Coordinates of C-alpha atoms in Angstrom, one line a residue:
M1 CA -14.8 -99.6 75.2
G2 CA -15.0 -100.2 71.3
G3 CA -12.9 -103.3 71.1
R4 CA -10.4 -103.7 68.2
Y5 CA -9.0 -107.2 67.4
Y6 CA -6.0 -107.9 65.4
P7 CA -4.1 -111.1 64.8
R8 CA -0.4 -111.7 65.7
R9 CA 2.0 -114.5 65.8
S10 CA 2.1 -117.1 68.6
G11 CA 3.7 -120.2 69.1
E12 CA 0.2 -121.9 69.2
G13 CA -1.1 -120.3 66.0
S14 CA -3.3 -117.0 65.6
V15 CA -4.7 -115.4 68.8
W16 CA -6.4 -112.3 69.4
E17 CA -5.3 -109.0 71.2
L18 CA -7.5 -106.2 72.2
S19 CA -6.4 -102.8 70.7
M20 CA -3.3 -104.0 69.0
P21 CA -1.7 -101.3 66.9
Q22 CA -2.4 -101.3 63.1
F23 CA 0.5 -100.7 60.8
A24 CA 0.4 -99.4 57.1
Y25 CA 3.4 -100.9 55.6
K26 CA 5.5 -101.2 52.2
A27 CA 7.5 -104.3 51.6
R28 CA 9.3 -106.0 48.9
D29 CA 8.8 -109.7 48.0
I30 CA 11.6 -112.1 46.9
E31 CA 11.3 -110.9 43.2
G32 CA 11.6 -107.3 44.4
N33 CA 8.1 -106.2 43.7
L34 CA 6.8 -103.4 46.0
V35 CA 3.7 -104.8 48.3
K36 CA 1.5 -102.3 50.2
G37 CA -1.0 -103.2 52.9
A38 CA -1.9 -102.8 56.7
V39 CA -1.7 -105.4 59.5
G40 CA -1.8 -105.6 63.3
A41 CA 1.3 -106.2 65.3
P42 CA 2.5 -105.3 68.7
D43 CA 5.7 -103.6 67.5
E44 CA 8.0 -103.0 64.8
G45 CA 10.0 -106.1 65.5
E46 CA 6.9 -108.4 65.3
L47 CA 5.7 -106.5 62.2
A48 CA 9.0 -107.4 60.4
T49 CA 8.9 -110.9 61.5
L50 CA 5.3 -111.6 60.4
L51 CA 5.9 -110.1 57.1
K52 CA 9.1 -112.1 56.7
E53 CA 7.0 -115.3 57.4
R54 CA 4.9 -114.3 54.5
G55 CA 8.0 -113.8 52.1
L56 CA 8.0 -110.1 52.4
Y57 CA 10.9 -107.7 53.6
L58 CA 9.8 -104.6 55.4
V59 CA 10.8 -101.4 53.7
H60 CA 8.7 -98.7 55.4
F61 CA 5.9 -98.7 58.0
K62 CA 3.6 -96.1 59.9
E63 CA 1.3 -96.9 62.8
E64 CA -2.2 -96.1 61.3
K65 CA -4.5 -96.0 64.4
E66 CA -4.6 -92.2 64.9
K67 CA -4.8 -91.6 61.2
K68 CA -7.8 -93.8 60.8
E69 CA -9.6 -92.3 63.5
K70 CA -9.1 -88.8 62.3
K71 CA -10.1 -89.9 58.8
A72 CA -13.3 -91.7 60.2
S73 CA -14.1 -88.5 62.1
L74 CA -13.8 -86.3 59.1
G75 CA -15.8 -88.6 57.0
S76 CA -18.7 -88.4 59.5
I77 CA -18.7 -84.8 58.7
S78 CA -18.0 -84.8 54.9
F79 CA -20.2 -87.6 54.0
G80 CA -23.8 -88.9 54.9
K81 CA -24.6 -91.0 57.8
I82 CA -24.2 -94.7 57.4
K83 CA -27.5 -96.4 58.0
R84 CA -28.5 -99.7 59.5
R85 CA -30.0 -100.4 56.0
D86 CA -26.6 -99.9 54.4
L87 CA -25.0 -102.4 56.9
I88 CA -27.9 -104.9 56.2
E89 CA -27.3 -104.7 52.5
F90 CA -23.5 -105.1 52.9
T91 CA -24.0 -108.1 55.1
I92 CA -26.5 -109.9 52.7
H93 CA -24.1 -109.2 49.7
L94 CA -21.1 -110.4 51.6
A95 CA -22.9 -113.7 52.8
T96 CA -24.0 -114.6 49.2
V97 CA -20.5 -113.9 48.0
L98 CA -18.8 -116.2 50.4
S99 CA -21.6 -118.7 50.1
A100 CA -21.2 -118.8 46.4
G101 CA -17.5 -119.3 46.6
I102 CA -16.5 -116.0 44.9
P103 CA -13.2 -114.5 46.3
I104 CA -13.9 -111.9 49.0
L105 CA -11.7 -109.3 47.4
E106 CA -13.7 -109.6 44.2
G107 CA -16.9 -109.4 46.3
L108 CA -15.8 -106.3 48.2
Q109 CA -14.8 -104.6 44.9
D110 CA -18.0 -105.3 43.3
L111 CA -20.0 -104.1 46.5
G112 CA -18.0 -100.9 46.8
D113 CA -18.5 -100.1 43.3
K114 CA -22.3 -100.4 43.7
T115 CA -22.8 -98.7 47.0
N116 CA -24.3 -95.2 46.7
N117 CA -23.2 -93.9 50.2
S118 CA -19.7 -92.3 49.5
R119 CA -18.7 -92.8 53.1
F120 CA -19.6 -96.4 53.3
R121 CA -17.9 -96.9 49.8
G122 CA -14.6 -95.6 51.3
I123 CA -14.9 -98.0 54.2
I124 CA -15.6 -101.0 52.2
R125 CA -12.5 -100.2 50.0
S126 CA -10.5 -99.6 53.2
V127 CA -11.7 -103.2 54.5
R128 CA -10.7 -104.7 51.1
E129 CA -7.2 -103.0 51.1
D130 CA -6.6 -104.4 54.8
I131 CA -7.7 -107.9 53.7
H132 CA -5.5 -107.7 50.6
G133 CA -2.5 -106.6 52.8
G134 CA -2.9 -109.8 55.1
S135 CA -5.5 -109.0 57.6
N136 CA -8.6 -111.1 57.9
L137 CA -12.1 -110.0 57.6
S138 CA -12.9 -109.5 61.3
S139 CA -9.6 -107.6 61.8
A140 CA -10.3 -105.5 58.9
L141 CA -14.0 -104.7 60.0
S142 CA -12.9 -104.0 63.6
R143 CA -10.9 -100.8 62.4
H144 CA -14.3 -99.4 61.7
P145 CA -16.2 -99.4 65.0
E146 CA -18.5 -96.5 64.1
V147 CA -19.9 -99.0 61.3
F148 CA -19.3 -102.5 62.5
P149 CA -20.3 -102.9 66.3
Q150 CA -18.0 -104.9 68.4
A151 CA -20.8 -107.7 68.6
Y152 CA -20.7 -107.8 64.9
V153 CA -16.9 -108.2 64.8
N154 CA -16.9 -110.8 67.5
M155 CA -19.6 -112.7 65.4
V156 CA -17.5 -112.7 62.3
K157 CA -14.5 -113.8 64.2
A158 CA -16.4 -116.7 65.6
G159 CA -17.4 -117.7 62.2
E160 CA -13.8 -117.5 61.0
A161 CA -12.8 -119.9 63.8
S162 CA -15.5 -122.2 62.9
G163 CA -15.2 -121.9 59.1
N164 CA -18.9 -120.8 58.9
V165 CA -18.6 -117.1 58.2
D166 CA -21.3 -117.1 55.4
M167 CA -23.6 -118.7 57.8
I168 CA -22.9 -116.3 60.6
L169 CA -23.3 -113.4 58.1
K170 CA -26.8 -114.8 57.2
E171 CA -27.8 -114.9 60.9
L172 CA -26.5 -111.5 61.4
T173 CA -28.7 -110.2 58.6
G174 CA -31.8 -111.4 60.4
F175 CA -30.5 -110.0 63.4
L176 CA -30.1 -106.5 61.9
E177 CA -33.6 -106.8 60.3
W178 CA -35.0 -107.5 63.8
Q179 CA -33.0 -104.3 65.0
E180 CA -34.4 -102.3 62.2
E181 CA -38.0 -103.2 62.9
L182 CA -37.7 -102.7 66.7
S183 CA -36.2 -99.1 66.1
A184 CA -39.3 -98.5 63.9
N185 CA -41.5 -99.6 66.8
V186 CA -39.7 -97.4 69.2
R187 CA -39.8 -94.4 67.0
K188 CA -43.5 -95.0 66.3
A189 CA -44.2 -95.1 70.0
S190 CA -42.2 -91.9 70.7
V191 CA -42.5 -89.6 67.6
Y192 CA -46.4 -89.5 67.7
P193 CA -47.0 -88.6 71.4
L194 CA -44.2 -85.9 71.1
M195 CA -45.7 -84.4 67.8
V196 CA -49.0 -84.2 69.4
L197 CA -47.8 -82.6 72.7
T198 CA -45.6 -80.2 70.6
A199 CA -48.9 -79.2 68.7
V200 CA -50.8 -78.7 72.0
G201 CA -47.9 -76.5 73.3
I202 CA -47.9 -74.5 70.2
L203 CA -51.8 -74.2 70.6
L204 CA -51.6 -72.9 74.2
T205 CA -48.8 -70.4 73.2
I206 CA -50.8 -68.9 70.5
L207 CA -53.9 -68.6 72.8
F208 CA -52.1 -67.1 75.7
A209 CA -49.4 -65.2 74.3
F210 CA -51.2 -63.7 71.2
A211 CA -55.1 -64.2 71.4
F212 CA -55.9 -63.4 75.0
P213 CA -53.7 -60.1 75.2
R214 CA -55.8 -58.7 72.4
I215 CA -59.1 -59.3 74.3
I216 CA -58.0 -58.7 77.8
G217 CA -58.7 -55.0 77.6
I218 CA -62.2 -55.6 76.2
L219 CA -63.1 -58.1 78.9
Q220 CA -61.8 -55.7 81.7
G221 CA -63.7 -52.9 80.2
M222 CA -66.9 -54.4 80.4
R223 CA -67.0 -53.7 84.2
V224 CA -68.8 -57.1 85.0
P225 CA -67.5 -59.7 87.5
L226 CA -65.0 -62.0 85.7
P227 CA -65.6 -65.8 86.3
L228 CA -62.8 -67.8 87.8
I229 CA -62.0 -69.5 84.5
T230 CA -61.5 -66.0 82.9
R231 CA -59.2 -64.7 85.6
V232 CA -57.0 -67.9 85.5
A233 CA -56.6 -67.3 81.6
I234 CA -55.8 -63.6 82.1
G235 CA -53.2 -64.6 84.7
I236 CA -51.7 -67.2 82.4
S237 CA -51.8 -64.9 79.4
T238 CA -50.1 -61.9 81.5
F239 CA -47.4 -64.4 82.7
F240 CA -46.8 -65.4 79.3
R241 CA -46.4 -61.9 78.0
D242 CA -44.2 -60.5 80.9
Y243 CA -42.1 -63.7 81.4
W244 CA -41.9 -65.5 78.1
W245 CA -38.3 -65.2 78.4
L246 CA -38.3 -67.1 81.5
I247 CA -40.4 -70.0 80.2
F248 CA -37.8 -70.2 77.1
L249 CA -34.9 -70.4 79.6
A250 CA -36.5 -73.1 81.7
V251 CA -37.3 -75.3 78.8
A252 CA -33.9 -74.7 77.4
A253 CA -32.3 -75.3 80.9
G254 CA -34.4 -78.7 81.3
V255 CA -33.2 -79.8 77.7
V256 CA -29.5 -79.0 78.3
G257 CA -29.7 -80.5 81.9
L258 CA -31.0 -83.8 80.6
R259 CA -28.6 -84.0 77.8
L260 CA -25.7 -83.2 80.4
A261 CA -27.0 -85.9 83.0
G262 CA -27.2 -88.4 80.0
K263 CA -23.6 -88.3 79.4
T264 CA -22.7 -89.1 83.1
A265 CA -23.1 -92.7 84.4
K266 CA -25.1 -91.6 87.4
G267 CA -27.2 -89.2 85.3
R268 CA -27.9 -92.1 82.7
L269 CA -29.0 -94.3 85.6
W270 CA -31.3 -91.9 87.0
I271 CA -32.9 -91.2 83.8
D272 CA -33.2 -94.8 82.8
K273 CA -34.8 -95.6 86.3
L274 CA -37.3 -92.8 85.8
K275 CA -38.2 -94.3 82.1
L276 CA -38.9 -97.8 83.8
R277 CA -41.3 -96.2 86.4
L278 CA -43.3 -94.3 83.9
P279 CA -47.0 -95.6 83.4
V280 CA -47.4 -97.6 80.2
V281 CA -44.3 -96.2 78.8
G282 CA -42.0 -97.9 81.4
D283 CA -43.5 -101.3 80.5
L284 CA -42.4 -100.7 76.7
A285 CA -39.0 -99.6 77.9
R286 CA -38.4 -102.8 79.8
K287 CA -39.7 -105.0 77.2
V288 CA -37.4 -103.2 74.6
A289 CA -34.4 -103.8 76.8
L290 CA -35.3 -107.5 77.5
S291 CA -35.9 -108.0 73.8
R292 CA -32.3 -106.6 73.1
F293 CA -30.9 -108.8 75.8
A294 CA -32.6 -112.0 74.7
H295 CA -31.6 -111.3 70.9
H296 CA -28.1 -110.4 71.5
L297 CA -27.4 -113.1 74.0
G298 CA -28.9 -115.8 71.8
L299 CA -26.9 -114.6 68.7
L300 CA -23.8 -114.6 70.6
W301 CA -24.6 -117.9 72.3
R302 CA -25.1 -119.6 68.8
A303 CA -21.9 -118.2 67.6
G304 CA -20.2 -120.0 70.4
I305 CA -18.9 -116.9 72.2
D306 CA -18.0 -117.3 75.9
I307 CA -20.8 -116.3 78.3
S308 CA -18.6 -113.8 80.0
Q309 CA -17.9 -112.1 76.9
A310 CA -21.3 -112.4 75.5
L311 CA -22.9 -110.8 78.8
T312 CA -20.1 -108.0 78.5
L313 CA -21.3 -107.2 74.9
V314 CA -24.9 -107.5 75.7
E315 CA -24.4 -105.1 78.7
G316 CA -23.5 -102.4 76.3
V317 CA -26.4 -102.7 73.8
V318 CA -29.6 -103.2 76.0
G319 CA -30.1 -99.4 76.0
N320 CA -30.8 -99.1 79.6
Q321 CA -28.4 -98.4 82.3
V322 CA -30.6 -100.2 85.1
I323 CA -30.6 -103.4 83.0
A324 CA -26.9 -103.0 82.0
E325 CA -25.9 -102.7 85.8
A326 CA -28.0 -105.8 86.5
I327 CA -26.2 -107.8 83.6
S328 CA -22.9 -106.7 84.9
R329 CA -23.5 -108.0 88.4
T330 CA -24.9 -111.1 86.8
R331 CA -21.7 -111.7 84.8
E332 CA -19.4 -111.4 88.1
E333 CA -21.7 -114.0 89.8
V334 CA -21.8 -116.3 86.8
L335 CA -17.8 -116.2 86.7
A336 CA -17.9 -116.9 90.4
G337 CA -20.0 -120.3 89.7
E338 CA -23.5 -119.0 90.1
S339 CA -26.0 -120.1 87.4
L340 CA -27.2 -117.5 84.9
S341 CA -31.0 -118.0 85.7
R342 CA -30.6 -117.7 89.5
S343 CA -28.4 -114.6 89.2
L344 CA -30.7 -112.9 87.0
A345 CA -33.6 -113.6 89.3
K346 CA -31.6 -111.9 92.1
R347 CA -31.6 -108.7 90.2
G348 CA -35.3 -108.2 90.1
Q349 CA -35.1 -106.4 86.7
F350 CA -36.0 -109.5 84.3
S351 CA -39.4 -111.0 83.7
S352 CA -40.3 -114.4 85.1
L353 CA -40.5 -115.6 81.6
V354 CA -36.9 -114.7 80.7
I355 CA -35.7 -116.3 83.9
R356 CA -37.8 -119.4 83.5
M357 CA -36.8 -120.0 79.9
I358 CA -33.1 -119.5 80.8
S359 CA -33.4 -121.9 83.7
I360 CA -35.1 -124.6 81.3
G361 CA -32.3 -124.1 78.8
E362 CA -29.7 -124.6 81.5
V363 CA -31.2 -127.7 82.7
S364 CA -32.1 -129.2 79.3
G365 CA -28.9 -128.0 77.5
E366 CA -31.0 -126.3 74.9
M367 CA -30.2 -122.7 75.7
D368 CA -30.5 -121.8 72.1
G369 CA -34.1 -123.0 71.7
S370 CA -35.0 -121.3 75.0
L371 CA -33.6 -118.0 74.1
S372 CA -35.3 -118.2 70.7
K373 CA -38.7 -118.6 72.6
V374 CA -38.0 -115.5 74.6
C375 CA -37.1 -113.6 71.4
Q376 CA -40.3 -114.6 69.6
Y377 CA -42.4 -113.6 72.7
Y378 CA -40.8 -110.1 72.8
D379 CA -41.2 -109.8 69.1
Q380 CA -45.0 -110.0 69.6
E381 CA -45.0 -108.1 72.8
V382 CA -43.2 -105.0 71.7
P383 CA -45.5 -104.0 68.9
A384 CA -48.6 -105.1 71.0
T385 CA -47.4 -102.8 73.7
V386 CA -46.9 -100.0 71.0
K387 CA -50.5 -100.5 69.9
K388 CA -51.6 -100.4 73.7
I389 CA -49.8 -97.1 74.3
F390 CA -51.6 -95.6 71.2
S391 CA -55.0 -97.0 72.4
V392 CA -54.4 -95.3 75.9
M393 CA -52.9 -92.0 74.5
E394 CA -55.3 -91.2 71.6
P395 CA -58.4 -90.6 73.9
L396 CA -56.3 -88.9 76.4
I397 CA -54.9 -86.5 73.8
I398 CA -58.4 -85.8 72.6
V399 CA -59.8 -85.1 76.0
L400 CA -56.7 -82.8 76.6
L401 CA -57.4 -80.9 73.3
A402 CA -61.0 -80.7 74.1
F403 CA -60.3 -79.3 77.6
V404 CA -58.0 -76.7 76.2
V405 CA -60.5 -75.6 73.5
L406 CA -63.7 -75.6 75.8
G407 CA -61.5 -73.9 78.6
A408 CA -60.5 -71.1 76.2
A409 CA -64.0 -70.5 74.6
L410 CA -65.5 -70.5 78.2
S411 CA -63.2 -67.9 79.4
M412 CA -64.0 -65.7 76.5
Y413 CA -67.7 -66.1 76.2
L414 CA -68.8 -66.3 79.7
P415 CA -68.0 -62.6 80.6
L416 CA -69.7 -61.7 77.1
Y417 CA -72.8 -63.7 78.1
T418 CA -72.8 -61.8 81.6
A419 CA -72.4 -58.3 79.9
L420 CA -75.3 -59.2 77.4
G421 CA -77.5 -60.3 80.2
R422 CA -77.0 -56.9 82.0
L423 CA -77.7 -55.0 78.9
G424 CA -81.0 -56.9 78.6
K425 CA -82.1 -55.8 81.8

């Protein structure tokens, strides 16, 4: 669930509530000036009391949650997609602003004016308005979960609690840069094979749906025994010609079925189990998931976020349902008193390196350093595995193409050679 955190009054100071309503309000100060803003509060009474403590008197209010969600949805259609690079630039700028001592409202105003992405510019301005209205940074960011993930918001919140928001933002910048690099490696490993296989599929379609039907009559009219490879090619070509619609429906049904399965818990679990079992590719999928686990857990650990909450957040970002379920069971056992390393070892999904390093961190009290070493290991292993995939797939693809071309050539030329031999006699 996309968490939203808003502050409210408490006898012990500021506490945090999940999914607290957000109110847009109009109020008057002691001099009668109109003040507009947005703030989180459990209900109207708490809202009025909160504003009164700030020297404001409530005139009008409106719950803003539904409106904002609708606005965000419309924005995603009307404007361009907000890329991770936009978020990285935002985080770098905000860290610089805070470390330089520039007021955050001025910094956000400047950042909003310089942002090229129209949708992101509107979100930055909305964040600025919320902060101007009394919300703190993490509360304002949490109202835009489509841009600022829950882990991002929780990191900022932890920085606010410790007074080191600028340092947290700098660490988030490095983290987001790692995510960008990881995504590039994953795309590189998946796009190239798909492009080559698509090209092979197009080649086979052209051969069997268009080329062979033109020469089938010629080959059959030669009245010579057709070799097996030619008969197979004719059979495939005939199938393409007569049942092309069935092939199209089968491919479409497979794509739609996978998409629908991916939207259910059982379907995602089945697909992710299959990914992990695939030769070569399964190894990459596991390393990518474990890299995400180590990076996210290390980031949240350094921010001082409770291990239970950290594991809950990590569970949602590893990108593999099998690993996510293992993390969920680990969290339950950790809450029951089990050590993190021992619980992870029971799952059978985590490498011995991850378990060993976490165990060392638990014993030495240097969990941060242990997780950093795991991150460094996978930062090297993921690109190395991508290169390994290419080194394996490239010769296989060349052999496949050679097999297709050679088979097509033989199926056409063998009957011609036989016919020419008979003419020579």
